[in-house]
Coordinates of C-alpha atoms and ligand atoms in Angstrom, one line a residue:
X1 CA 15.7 -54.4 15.1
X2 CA 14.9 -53.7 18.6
X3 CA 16.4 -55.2 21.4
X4 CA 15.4 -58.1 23.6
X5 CA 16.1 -57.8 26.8
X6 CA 16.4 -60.7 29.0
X7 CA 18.9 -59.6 31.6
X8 CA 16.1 -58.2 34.4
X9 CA 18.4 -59.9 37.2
X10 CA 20.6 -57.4 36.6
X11 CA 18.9 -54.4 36.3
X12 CA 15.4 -53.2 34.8
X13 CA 14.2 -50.6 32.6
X14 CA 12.7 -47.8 34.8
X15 CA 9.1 -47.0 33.9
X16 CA 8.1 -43.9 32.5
X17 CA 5.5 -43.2 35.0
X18 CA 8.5 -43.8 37.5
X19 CA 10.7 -41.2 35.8
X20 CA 7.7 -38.6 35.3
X21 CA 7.4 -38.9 39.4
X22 CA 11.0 -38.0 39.8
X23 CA 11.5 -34.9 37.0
X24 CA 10.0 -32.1 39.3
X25 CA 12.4 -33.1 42.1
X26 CA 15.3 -32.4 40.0
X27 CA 13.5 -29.2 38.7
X28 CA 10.8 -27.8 40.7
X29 CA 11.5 -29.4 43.6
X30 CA 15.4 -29.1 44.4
X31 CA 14.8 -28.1 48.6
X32 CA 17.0 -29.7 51.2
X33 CA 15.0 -31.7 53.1
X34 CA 16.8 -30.2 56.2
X35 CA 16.2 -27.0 55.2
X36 CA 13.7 -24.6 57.4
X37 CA 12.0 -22.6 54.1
X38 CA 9.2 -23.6 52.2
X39 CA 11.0 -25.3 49.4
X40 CA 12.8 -27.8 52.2
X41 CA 9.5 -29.0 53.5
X42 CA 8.0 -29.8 50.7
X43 CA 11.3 -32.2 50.2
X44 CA 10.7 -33.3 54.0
X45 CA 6.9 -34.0 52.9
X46 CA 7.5 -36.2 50.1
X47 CA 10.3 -38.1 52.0
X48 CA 8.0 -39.4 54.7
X49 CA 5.4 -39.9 52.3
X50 CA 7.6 -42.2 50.6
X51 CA 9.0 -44.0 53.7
X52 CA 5.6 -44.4 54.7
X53 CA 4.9 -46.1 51.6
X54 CA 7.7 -48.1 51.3
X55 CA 7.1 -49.3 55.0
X56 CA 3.4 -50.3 54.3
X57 CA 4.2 -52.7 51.6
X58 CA 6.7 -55.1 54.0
X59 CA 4.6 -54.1 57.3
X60 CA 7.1 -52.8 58.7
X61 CA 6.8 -49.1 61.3
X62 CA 8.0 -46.1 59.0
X63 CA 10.9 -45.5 61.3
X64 CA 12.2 -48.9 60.6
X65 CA 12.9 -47.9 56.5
X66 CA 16.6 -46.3 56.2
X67 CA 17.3 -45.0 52.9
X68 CA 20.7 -46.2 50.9
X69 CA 22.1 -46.4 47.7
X70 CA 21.0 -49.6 46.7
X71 CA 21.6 -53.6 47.9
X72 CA 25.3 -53.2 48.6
X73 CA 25.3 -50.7 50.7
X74 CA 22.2 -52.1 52.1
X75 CA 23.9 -55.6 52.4
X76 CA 27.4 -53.9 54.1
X77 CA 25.7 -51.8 56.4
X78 CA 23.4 -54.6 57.8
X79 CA 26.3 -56.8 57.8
X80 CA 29.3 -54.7 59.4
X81 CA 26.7 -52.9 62.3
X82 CA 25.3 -55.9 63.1
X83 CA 28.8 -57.4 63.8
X84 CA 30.1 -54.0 65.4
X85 CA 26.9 -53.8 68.0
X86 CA 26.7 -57.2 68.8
X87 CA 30.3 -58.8 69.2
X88 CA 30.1 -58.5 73.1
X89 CA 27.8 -61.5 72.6
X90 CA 30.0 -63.1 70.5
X91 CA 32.4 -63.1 66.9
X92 CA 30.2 -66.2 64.6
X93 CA 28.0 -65.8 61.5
X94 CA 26.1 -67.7 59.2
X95 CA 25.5 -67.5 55.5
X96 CA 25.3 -69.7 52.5
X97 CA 27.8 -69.7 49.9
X98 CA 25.4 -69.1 47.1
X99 CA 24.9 -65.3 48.5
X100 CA 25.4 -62.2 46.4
X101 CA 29.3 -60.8 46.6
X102 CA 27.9 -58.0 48.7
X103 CA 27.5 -60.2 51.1
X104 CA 30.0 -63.1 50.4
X105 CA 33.0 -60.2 50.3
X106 CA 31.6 -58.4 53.6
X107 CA 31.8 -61.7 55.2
X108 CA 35.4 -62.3 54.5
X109 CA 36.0 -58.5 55.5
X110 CA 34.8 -59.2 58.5
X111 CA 37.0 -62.3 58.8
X112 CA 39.8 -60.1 58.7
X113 CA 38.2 -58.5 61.5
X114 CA 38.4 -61.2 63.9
X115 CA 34.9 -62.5 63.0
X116 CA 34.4 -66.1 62.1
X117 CA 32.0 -67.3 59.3
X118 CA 29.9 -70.2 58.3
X119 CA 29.5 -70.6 55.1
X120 CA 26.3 -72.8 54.5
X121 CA 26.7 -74.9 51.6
X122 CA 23.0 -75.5 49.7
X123 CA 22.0 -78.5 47.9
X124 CA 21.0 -79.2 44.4
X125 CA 18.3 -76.5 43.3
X126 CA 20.0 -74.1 45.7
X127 CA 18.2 -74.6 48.8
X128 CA 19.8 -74.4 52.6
X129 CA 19.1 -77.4 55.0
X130 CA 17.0 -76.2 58.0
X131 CA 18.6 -78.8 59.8
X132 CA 22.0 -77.7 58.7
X133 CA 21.6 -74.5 59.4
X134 CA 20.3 -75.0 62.9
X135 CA 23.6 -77.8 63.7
X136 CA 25.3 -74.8 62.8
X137 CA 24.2 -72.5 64.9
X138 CA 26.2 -72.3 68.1
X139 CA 26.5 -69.8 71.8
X140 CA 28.3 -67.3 70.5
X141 CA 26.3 -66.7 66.9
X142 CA 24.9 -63.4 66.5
X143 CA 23.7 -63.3 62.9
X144 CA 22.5 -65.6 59.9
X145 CA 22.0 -63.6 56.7
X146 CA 20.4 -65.9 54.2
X147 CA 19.1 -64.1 50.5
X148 CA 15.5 -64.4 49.8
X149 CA 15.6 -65.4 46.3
X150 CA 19.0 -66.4 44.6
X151 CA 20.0 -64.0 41.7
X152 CA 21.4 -66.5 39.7
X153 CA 19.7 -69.7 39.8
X154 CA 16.5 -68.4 41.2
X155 CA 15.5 -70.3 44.1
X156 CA 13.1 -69.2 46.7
X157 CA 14.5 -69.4 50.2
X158 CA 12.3 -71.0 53.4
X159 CA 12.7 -67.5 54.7
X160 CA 9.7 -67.5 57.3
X161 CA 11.0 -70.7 58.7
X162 CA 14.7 -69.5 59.0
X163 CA 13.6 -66.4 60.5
X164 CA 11.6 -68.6 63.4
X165 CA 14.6 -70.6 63.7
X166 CA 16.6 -68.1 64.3
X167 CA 14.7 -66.2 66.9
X168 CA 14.3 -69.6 68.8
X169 CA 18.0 -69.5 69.3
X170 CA 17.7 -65.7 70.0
X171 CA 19.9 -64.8 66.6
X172 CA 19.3 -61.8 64.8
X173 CA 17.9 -62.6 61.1
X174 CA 19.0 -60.6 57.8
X175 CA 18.0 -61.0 54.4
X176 CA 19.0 -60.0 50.9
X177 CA 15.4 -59.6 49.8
X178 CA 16.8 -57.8 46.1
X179 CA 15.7 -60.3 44.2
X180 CA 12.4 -60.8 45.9
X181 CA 11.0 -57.2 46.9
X182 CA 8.4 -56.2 44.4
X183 CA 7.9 -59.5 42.9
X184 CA 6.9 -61.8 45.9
X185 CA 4.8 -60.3 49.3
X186 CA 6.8 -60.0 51.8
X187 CA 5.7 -59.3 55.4
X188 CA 8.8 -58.4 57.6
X189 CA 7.1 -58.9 61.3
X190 CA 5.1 -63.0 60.0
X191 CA 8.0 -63.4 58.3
X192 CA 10.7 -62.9 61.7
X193 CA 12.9 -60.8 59.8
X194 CA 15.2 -58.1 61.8
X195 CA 16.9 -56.4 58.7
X196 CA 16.4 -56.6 55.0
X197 CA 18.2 -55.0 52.1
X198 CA 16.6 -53.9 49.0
X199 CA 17.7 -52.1 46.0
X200 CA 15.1 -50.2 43.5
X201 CA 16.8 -50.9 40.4
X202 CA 15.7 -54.4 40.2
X203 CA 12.0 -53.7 39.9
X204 CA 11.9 -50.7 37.6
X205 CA 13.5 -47.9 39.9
X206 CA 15.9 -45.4 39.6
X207 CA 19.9 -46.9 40.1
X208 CA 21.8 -45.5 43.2
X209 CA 18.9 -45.5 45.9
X210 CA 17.7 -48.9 47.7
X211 CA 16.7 -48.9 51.6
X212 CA 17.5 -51.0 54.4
X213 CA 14.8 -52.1 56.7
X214 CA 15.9 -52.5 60.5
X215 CA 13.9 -53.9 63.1
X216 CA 12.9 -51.1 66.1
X217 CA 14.7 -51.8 69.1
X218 CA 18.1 -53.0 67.3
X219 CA 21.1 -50.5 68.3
X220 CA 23.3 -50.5 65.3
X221 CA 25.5 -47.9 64.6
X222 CA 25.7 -45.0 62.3
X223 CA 26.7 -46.5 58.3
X224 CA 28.3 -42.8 57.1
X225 CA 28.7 -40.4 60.1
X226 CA 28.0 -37.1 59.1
X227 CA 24.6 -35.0 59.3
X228 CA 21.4 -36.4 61.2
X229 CA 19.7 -37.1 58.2
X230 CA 17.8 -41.0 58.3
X231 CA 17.8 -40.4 62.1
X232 CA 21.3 -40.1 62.5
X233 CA 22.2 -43.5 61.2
X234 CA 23.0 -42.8 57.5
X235 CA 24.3 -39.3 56.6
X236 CA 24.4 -37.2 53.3
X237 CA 21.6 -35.2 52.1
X238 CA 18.7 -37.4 50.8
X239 CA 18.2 -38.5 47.2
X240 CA 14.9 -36.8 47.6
X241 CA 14.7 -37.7 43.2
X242 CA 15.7 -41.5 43.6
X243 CA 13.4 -41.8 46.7
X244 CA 10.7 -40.6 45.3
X245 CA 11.3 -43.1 41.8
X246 CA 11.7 -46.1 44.2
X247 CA 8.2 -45.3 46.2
X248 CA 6.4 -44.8 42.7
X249 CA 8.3 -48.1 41.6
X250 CA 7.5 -49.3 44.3
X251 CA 3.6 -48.4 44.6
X252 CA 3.4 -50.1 40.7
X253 CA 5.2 -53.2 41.5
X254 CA 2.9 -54.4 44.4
X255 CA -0.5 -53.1 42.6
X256 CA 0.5 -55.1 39.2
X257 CA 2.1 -57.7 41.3
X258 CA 0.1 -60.8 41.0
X259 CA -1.1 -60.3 37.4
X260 CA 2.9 -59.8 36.6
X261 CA 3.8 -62.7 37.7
X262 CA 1.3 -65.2 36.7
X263 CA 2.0 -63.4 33.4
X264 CA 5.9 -63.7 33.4
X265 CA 6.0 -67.3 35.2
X266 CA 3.8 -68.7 32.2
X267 CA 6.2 -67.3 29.8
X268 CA 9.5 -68.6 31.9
X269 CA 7.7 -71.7 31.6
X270 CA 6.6 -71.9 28.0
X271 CA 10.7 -70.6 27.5
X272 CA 12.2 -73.8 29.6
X273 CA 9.8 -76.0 27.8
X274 CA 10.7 -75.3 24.3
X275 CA 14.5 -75.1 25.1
X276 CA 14.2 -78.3 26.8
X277 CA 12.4 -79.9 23.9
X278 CA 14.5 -78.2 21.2
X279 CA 18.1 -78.8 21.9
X280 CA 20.1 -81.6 23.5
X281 CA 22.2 -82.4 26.3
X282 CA 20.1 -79.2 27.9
X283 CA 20.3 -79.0 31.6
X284 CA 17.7 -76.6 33.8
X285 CA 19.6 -75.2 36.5
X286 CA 17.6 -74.3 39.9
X287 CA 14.2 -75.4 41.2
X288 CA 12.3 -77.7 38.5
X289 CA 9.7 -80.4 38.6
X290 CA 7.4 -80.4 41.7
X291 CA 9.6 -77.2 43.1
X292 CA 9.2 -74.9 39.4
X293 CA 6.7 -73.2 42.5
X294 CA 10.0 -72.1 44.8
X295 CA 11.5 -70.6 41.6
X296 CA 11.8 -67.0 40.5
X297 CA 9.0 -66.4 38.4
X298 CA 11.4 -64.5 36.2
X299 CA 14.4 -67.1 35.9
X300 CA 15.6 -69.1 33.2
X301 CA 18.8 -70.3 33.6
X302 CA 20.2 -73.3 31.6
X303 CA 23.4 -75.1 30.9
X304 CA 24.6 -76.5 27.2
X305 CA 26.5 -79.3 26.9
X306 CA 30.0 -78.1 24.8
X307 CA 29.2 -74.5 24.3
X308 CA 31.1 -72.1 25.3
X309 CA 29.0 -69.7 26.9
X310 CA 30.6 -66.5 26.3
X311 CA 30.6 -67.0 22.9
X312 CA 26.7 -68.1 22.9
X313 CA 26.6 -64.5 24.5
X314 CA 28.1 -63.1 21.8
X315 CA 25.9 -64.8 19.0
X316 CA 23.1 -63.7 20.8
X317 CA 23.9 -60.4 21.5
X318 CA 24.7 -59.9 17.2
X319 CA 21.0 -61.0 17.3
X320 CA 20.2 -58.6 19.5
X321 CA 19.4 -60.8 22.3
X322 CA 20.8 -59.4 26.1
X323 CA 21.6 -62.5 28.1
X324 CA 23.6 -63.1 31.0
X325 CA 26.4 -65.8 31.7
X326 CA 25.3 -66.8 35.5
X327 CA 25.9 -63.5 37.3
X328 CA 27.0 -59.7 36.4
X329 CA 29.5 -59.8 38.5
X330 CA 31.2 -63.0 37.3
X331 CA 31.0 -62.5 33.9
X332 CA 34.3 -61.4 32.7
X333 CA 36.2 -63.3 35.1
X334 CA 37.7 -66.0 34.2
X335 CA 36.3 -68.4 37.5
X336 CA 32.7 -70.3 37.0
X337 CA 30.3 -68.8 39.0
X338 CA 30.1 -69.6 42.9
X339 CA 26.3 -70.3 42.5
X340 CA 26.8 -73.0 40.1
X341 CA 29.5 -74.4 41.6
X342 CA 27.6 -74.4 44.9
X343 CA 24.9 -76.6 43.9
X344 CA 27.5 -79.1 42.4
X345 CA 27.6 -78.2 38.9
X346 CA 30.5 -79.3 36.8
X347 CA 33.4 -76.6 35.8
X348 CA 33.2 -77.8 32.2
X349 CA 29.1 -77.3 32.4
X350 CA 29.2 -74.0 34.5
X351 CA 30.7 -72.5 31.6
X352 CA 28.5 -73.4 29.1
X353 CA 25.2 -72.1 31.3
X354 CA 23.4 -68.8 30.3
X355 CA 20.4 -66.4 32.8
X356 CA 17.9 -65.2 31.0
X357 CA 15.4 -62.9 33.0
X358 CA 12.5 -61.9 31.6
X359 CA 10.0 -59.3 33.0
X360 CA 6.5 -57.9 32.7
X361 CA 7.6 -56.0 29.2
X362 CA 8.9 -59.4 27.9
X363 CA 6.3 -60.2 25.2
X364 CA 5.9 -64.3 23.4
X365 CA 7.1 -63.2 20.2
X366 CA 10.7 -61.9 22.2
X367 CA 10.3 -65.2 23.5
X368 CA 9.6 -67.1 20.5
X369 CA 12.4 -65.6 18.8
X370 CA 14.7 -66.1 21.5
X371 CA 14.4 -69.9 21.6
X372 CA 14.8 -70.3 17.6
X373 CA 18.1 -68.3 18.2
X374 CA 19.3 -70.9 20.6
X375 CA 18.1 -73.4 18.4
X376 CA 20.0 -72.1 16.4
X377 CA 23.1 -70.8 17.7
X378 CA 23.7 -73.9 19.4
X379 CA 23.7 -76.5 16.7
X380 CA 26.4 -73.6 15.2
X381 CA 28.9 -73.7 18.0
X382 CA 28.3 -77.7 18.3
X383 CA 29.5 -77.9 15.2
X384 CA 33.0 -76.0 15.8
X385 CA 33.4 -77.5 19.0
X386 CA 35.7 -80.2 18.9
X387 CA 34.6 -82.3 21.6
X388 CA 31.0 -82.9 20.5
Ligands
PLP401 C1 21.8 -56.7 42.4 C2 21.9 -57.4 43.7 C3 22.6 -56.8 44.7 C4 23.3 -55.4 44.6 O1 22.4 -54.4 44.5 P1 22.9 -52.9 43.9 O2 21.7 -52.0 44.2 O3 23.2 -53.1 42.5 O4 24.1 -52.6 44.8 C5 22.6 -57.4 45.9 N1 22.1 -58.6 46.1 C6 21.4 -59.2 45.1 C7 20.8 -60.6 45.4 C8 21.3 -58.6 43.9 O5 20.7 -59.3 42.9

């Protein structure tokens, strides 16, 4: 029985094409990129070939892509500089408190460090008031960091807008684009966007290599101090292998881009429907209705009444089925998620909700037999649970 997997929030499945870029690299191809003989440069030669393609497909300058090991590092660094640089103008940031725990746990770091946070809240579907955010912006704010697309619930953020609201107030504007790069266009300069952390993991890249982009002209200081390697601002010798994987990654995801996701959207939608229809006491979480467009073309996420959703997980997972419950990080802690809480769902409720992210590879009849499983599994634990 081969495996269905639906957890591509979480990570994906590198593509072959992706890994056959990388091999020589680890062979062939082993050269410091720092190094003066011939072996070095041809390291050197595919690292700016890869920055420069990296940098095309966000419009940003090549100089402007540092390479990192993925979102959190991407998501620290932006973060902690930011606040290091920038504190002569004053100690106040802004986020939401749906954010990733890369960013949620640097912000209360840097409370520790005499910084002082706003946490926005968001409404419903996971969505941040433009109004709210700009009531609380205030003289001594330096930086809002608001994600791109939610990783649990999937929502879409206004990010063009935020960005021009926060440049009118002369803020500096980051963004965990994770969920977003390689699945939506994003344009860093239309957009007003001064850093942005992405990891290539999360659309078919190697794990352990992601970049941050930072706007020319910002002065932020030096993430690992060592060697002058990414111009002095982020030492250790270059993942020259990873690099390369995220660029071919990379190069795929935006050539397949729009066929992918008017492919994978259809199938999240034919997914929510039959669920919906199927079951009872169902509840979509996220954007729906007139705002299914400001969802993640990839995300189904859904709450059943009285069902324990670890144990749905479970079921599943005997079935062969790989789901999430809300986030990777959550699961196996005992506290709901922070995402569903956020928009106002229930304790009893943000138990019983389960992710499912589906990807180009995910194919109708993965689908088909997912929702017959949930069909099924759920009347099952209904029927042992005492409450319903
Ligand atoms: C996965 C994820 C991260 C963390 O990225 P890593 O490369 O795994 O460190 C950060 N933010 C969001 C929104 C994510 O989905």
């Amino acid at each position: 029985m081969k495996e269905i997997y639906l957890d591509n929030a979480a990570t994906t499945r590198m593509k072959p094409e992706v890994l056959e870029a990388m091999l020589p690299y680890f062979t062939d191809y082993y050269g410091n990129a720092s190094g003066v003989y011939s072996l070095g440069a041809r390291s050197k030669m595919v690292l700016d070939q890869a920055r420069g393609k990296i940098a095309s497909t966000i419009g940003a300058y090549e100089e402007e892509i540092f390479f990192t090991s993925g979102g959190s590092e991407s998501d620290n660094w932006a973060l902690k500089a930011v606040c290091e640089a920038y504190q002569h103008k004053g100690k106040h940031i802004i986020t939401t408190q749906m954010e990733h725990h890369a960013i949620l746990h640097t912000a209360s770091y840097l409370e520790t460090r005499g910084f002082e946070v706003t946490y926005l809240p968001v409404d419903h579907e996971g969505f941040v008031s433009l109004k709210e955010l700009e009531e609380a912006m205030r003289e001594d704010t330096i930086l809002v960091s608001v994600m791109y697309v939610n990783n649990e619930i999937g929502s879409i953020l206004p990010i063009k807008e935020i960005g021009e609201l926060c440049h009118k107030h002369g803020i500096l504007f980051h963004t965990d684009a994770v969920q977003a790069y390689g699945h939506i266009p994003i344009h860093v300069k239309e957009n007003q966007i001064d850093l942005m952390s992405v990891s290539a993991h999360k659309f078919h890249g190697p794990k352990g290599v992601g970049f941050l982009y930072i706007k020319n002209g910002l002065e932020l200081s030096s993430f690992i101090h060592g060697g002058s390697q990414e111009r002095g601002r982020r030492a250790g010798t270059e993942n020259i292998p990873g690099i390369v994987g995220m660029a071919k990654a990379a190069e795929l995801a935006h050539r397949d881009m729009e066929v992918n996701e008017e492919k994978i959207s259809k199938l999240r939608d034919y997914m929510i429907n039959r669920v919906m229809k199927e079951n009872t006491q169902v509840f979509l979480n996220g954007p729906k209705g007139e705002n299914i467009k400001l969802r993640a073309s990839n995300n189904v996420h859904l709450s059943f009444a009285h069902v324990a959703g670890e144990s749905f997980l479970i079921r599943l997972d005997m079935e062969g089925v790989a789901a999430s419950a809300g986030s990777a990080c959550t699961s196996g802690s005992t506290d709901p998620s922070h995402v569903l809480l956020a928009i106002g769902t229930d304790r009893e409720l943000a138990y019983s909700s389960l992710r499912f992210t589906l990807s180009e590879e995910t194919t109708r009849e993965e689908i088909d037999r997912t929702c017959d499983l949930i069909r099924q599994i759920v009347s099952q634990l209904r029927e042992l649970s005492p409450i319903f």
